[in-house]
Tab-separated table of C-alpha atoms in Angstrom:
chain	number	residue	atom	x	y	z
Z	1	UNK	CA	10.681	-11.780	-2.133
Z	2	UNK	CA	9.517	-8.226	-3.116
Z	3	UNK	CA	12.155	-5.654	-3.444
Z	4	UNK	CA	12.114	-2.119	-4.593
Z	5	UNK	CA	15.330	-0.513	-5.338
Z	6	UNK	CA	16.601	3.361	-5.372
Z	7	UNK	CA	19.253	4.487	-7.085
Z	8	UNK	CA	21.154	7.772	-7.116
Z	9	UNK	CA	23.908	7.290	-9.742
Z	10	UNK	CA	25.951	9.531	-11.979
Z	11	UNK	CA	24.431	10.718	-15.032
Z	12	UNK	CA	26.666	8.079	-17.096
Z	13	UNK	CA	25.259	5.552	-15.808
Z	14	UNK	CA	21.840	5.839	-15.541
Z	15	UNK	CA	20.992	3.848	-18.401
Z	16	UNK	CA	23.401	1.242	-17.751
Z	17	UNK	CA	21.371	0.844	-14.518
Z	18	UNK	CA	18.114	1.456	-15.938
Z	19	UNK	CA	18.531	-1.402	-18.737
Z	20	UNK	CA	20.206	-4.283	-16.523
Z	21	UNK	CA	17.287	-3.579	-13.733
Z	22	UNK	CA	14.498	-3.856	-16.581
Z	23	UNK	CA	15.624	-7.352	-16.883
Z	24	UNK	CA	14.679	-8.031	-13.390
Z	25	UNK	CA	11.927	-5.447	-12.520
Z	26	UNK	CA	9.078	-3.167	-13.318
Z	27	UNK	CA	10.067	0.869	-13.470
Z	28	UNK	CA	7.650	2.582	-11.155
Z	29	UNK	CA	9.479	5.968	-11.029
Z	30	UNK	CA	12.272	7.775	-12.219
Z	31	UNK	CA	14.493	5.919	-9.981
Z	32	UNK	CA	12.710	3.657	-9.096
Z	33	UNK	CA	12.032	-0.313	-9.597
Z	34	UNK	CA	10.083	-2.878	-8.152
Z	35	UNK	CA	9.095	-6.492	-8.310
Z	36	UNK	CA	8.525	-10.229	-7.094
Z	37	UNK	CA	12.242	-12.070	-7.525
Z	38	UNK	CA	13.930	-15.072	-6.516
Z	39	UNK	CA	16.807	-15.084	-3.656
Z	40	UNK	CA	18.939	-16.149	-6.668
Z	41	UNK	CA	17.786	-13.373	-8.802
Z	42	UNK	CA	18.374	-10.927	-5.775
Z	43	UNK	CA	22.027	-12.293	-5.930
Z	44	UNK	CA	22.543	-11.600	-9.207
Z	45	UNK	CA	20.848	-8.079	-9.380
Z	46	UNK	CA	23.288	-7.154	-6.462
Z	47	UNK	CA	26.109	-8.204	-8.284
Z	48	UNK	CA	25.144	-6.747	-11.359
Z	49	UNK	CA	24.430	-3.472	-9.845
Z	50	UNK	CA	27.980	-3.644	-7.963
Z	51	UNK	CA	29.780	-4.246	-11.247
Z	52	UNK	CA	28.363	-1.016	-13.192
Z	53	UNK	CA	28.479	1.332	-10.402
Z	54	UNK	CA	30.795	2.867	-8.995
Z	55	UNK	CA	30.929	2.652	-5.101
Z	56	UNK	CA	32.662	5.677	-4.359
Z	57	UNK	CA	29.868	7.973	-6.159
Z	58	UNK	CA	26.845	6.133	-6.581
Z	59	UNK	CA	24.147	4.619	-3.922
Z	60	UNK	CA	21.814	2.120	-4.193
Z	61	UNK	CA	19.271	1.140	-1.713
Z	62	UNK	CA	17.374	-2.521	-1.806
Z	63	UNK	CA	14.432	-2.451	0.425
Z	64	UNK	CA	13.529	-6.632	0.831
Z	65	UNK	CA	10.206	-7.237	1.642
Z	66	UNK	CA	7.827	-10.241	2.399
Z	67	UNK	CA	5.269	-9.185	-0.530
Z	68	UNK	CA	4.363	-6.270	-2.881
Z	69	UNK	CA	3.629	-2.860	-0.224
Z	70	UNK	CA	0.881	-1.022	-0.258
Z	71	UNK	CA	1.326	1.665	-2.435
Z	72	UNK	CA	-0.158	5.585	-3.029
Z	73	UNK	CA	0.766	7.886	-5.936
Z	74	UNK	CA	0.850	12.128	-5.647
Z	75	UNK	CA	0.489	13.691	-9.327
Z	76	UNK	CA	1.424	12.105	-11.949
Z	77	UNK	CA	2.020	8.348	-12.080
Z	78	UNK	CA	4.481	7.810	-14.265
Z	79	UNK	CA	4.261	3.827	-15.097
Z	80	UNK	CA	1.556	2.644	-12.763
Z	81	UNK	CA	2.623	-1.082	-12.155
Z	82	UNK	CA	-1.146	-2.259	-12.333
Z	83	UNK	CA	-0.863	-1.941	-15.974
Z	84	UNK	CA	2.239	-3.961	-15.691
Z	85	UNK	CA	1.520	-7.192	-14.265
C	1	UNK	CA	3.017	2.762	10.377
C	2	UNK	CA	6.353	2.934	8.287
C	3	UNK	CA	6.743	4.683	5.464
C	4	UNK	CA	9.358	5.056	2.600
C	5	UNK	CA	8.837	8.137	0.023
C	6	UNK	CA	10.417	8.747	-3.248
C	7	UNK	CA	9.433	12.043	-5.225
C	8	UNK	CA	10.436	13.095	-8.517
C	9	UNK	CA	9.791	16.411	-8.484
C	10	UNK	CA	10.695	19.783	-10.898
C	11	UNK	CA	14.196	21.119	-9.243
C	12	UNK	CA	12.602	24.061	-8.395
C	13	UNK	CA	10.241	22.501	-5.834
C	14	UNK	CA	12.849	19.684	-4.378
C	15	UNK	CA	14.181	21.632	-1.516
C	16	UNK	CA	10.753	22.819	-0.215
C	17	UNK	CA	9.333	18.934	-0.631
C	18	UNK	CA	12.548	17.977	1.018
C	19	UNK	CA	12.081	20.981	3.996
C	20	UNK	CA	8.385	19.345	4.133
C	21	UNK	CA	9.411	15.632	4.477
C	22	UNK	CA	12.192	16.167	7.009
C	23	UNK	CA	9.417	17.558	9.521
C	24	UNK	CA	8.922	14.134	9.907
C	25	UNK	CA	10.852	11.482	8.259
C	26	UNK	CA	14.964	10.386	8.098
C	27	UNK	CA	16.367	11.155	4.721
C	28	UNK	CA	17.958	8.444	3.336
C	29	UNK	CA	18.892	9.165	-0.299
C	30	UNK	CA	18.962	11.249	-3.176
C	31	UNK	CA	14.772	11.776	-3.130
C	32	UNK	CA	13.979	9.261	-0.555
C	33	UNK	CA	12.522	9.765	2.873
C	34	UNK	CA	11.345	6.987	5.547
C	35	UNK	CA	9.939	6.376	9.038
C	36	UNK	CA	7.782	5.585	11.345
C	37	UNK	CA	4.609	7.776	11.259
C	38	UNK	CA	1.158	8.563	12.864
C	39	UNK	CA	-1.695	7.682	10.782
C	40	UNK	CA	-2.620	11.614	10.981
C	41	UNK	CA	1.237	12.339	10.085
C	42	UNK	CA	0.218	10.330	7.455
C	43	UNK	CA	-2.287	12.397	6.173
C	44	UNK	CA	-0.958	15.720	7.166
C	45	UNK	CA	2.021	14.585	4.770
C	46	UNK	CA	-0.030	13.467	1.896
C	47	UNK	CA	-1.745	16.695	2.186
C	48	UNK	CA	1.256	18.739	2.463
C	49	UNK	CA	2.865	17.327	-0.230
C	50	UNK	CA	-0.455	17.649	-2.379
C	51	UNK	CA	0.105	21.695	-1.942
C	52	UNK	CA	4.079	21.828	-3.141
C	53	UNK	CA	3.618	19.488	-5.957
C	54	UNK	CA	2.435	20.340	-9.530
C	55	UNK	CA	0.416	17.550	-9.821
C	56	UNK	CA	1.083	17.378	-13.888
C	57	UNK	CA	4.506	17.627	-13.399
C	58	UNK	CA	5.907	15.608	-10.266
C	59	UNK	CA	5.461	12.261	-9.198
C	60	UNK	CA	5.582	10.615	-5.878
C	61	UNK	CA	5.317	7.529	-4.215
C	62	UNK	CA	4.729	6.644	-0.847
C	63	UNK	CA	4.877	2.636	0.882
C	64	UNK	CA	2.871	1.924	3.073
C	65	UNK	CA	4.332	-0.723	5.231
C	66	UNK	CA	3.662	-2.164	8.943
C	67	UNK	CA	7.349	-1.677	10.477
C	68	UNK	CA	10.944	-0.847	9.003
C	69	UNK	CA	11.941	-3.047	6.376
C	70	UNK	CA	15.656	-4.608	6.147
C	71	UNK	CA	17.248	-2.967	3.392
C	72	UNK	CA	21.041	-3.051	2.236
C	73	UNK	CA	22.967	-0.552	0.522
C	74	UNK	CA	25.292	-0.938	-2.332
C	75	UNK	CA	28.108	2.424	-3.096
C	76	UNK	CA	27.888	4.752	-0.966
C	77	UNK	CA	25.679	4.977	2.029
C	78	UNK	CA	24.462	8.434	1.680
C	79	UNK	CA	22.741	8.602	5.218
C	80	UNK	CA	22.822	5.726	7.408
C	81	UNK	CA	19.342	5.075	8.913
C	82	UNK	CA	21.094	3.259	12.148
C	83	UNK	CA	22.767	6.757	12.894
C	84	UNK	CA	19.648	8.395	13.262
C	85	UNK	CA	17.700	6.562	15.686
């Protein structure tokens, strides 16, 4: 499956987040990752995520789709995943 | 079509590119915006956006997709979509 996730999370724990979704995904955008993973990967990235954030503060959205979106870019494009894969 | 927007933009043009995108999408997160659109919402958004935006500054993404994607939520849901429509 393709996912790209969102995350809004406090400021001490951005990195935390940033380095355990690298492991997983490609960083499109401050923000932002995306990428082709297993259901079993999915699994684990959900429980990672759940274990360093903190659900009272921070939110996380996982779109699932069926392959990788179409996809257009407004000013700068920060890590453009073409270069990527 | 269905579209899901992320910007990372300079704070001092988030609230107008958030004013902009609410014209026509749900706000869902912390610099994300979806829905379904027009093909000429489409483009009156992409040119909207074009004239708030410092284009060597901000980034944004848009997704193109056919329909609403599932999605789940981990923390805090900041703005249930199911509440909107």
């Amino acid at each position: 499956m393709y996912v790209i996730i969102v995350y809004d999370v406090a400021v001490e724990r951005v990195n935390k987040v940033k380095k355990f979704l690298r492991q997983y995904l490609h960083w499109v955008q401050n923000s932002v990752f995306e990428g082709e993973i297993t259901l079993a990967e999915f699994e684990r990235i959900k429980a990672g995520l759940t274990d360093i954030i903190n659900e009272d503060e921070d939110s996380i959205l996982i779109y699932k789709l069926r392959s990788m979106p179409k996809r257009e870019s407004l000013g700068v494009e920060k890590n453009p995943i073409e270069d990527i894969i």
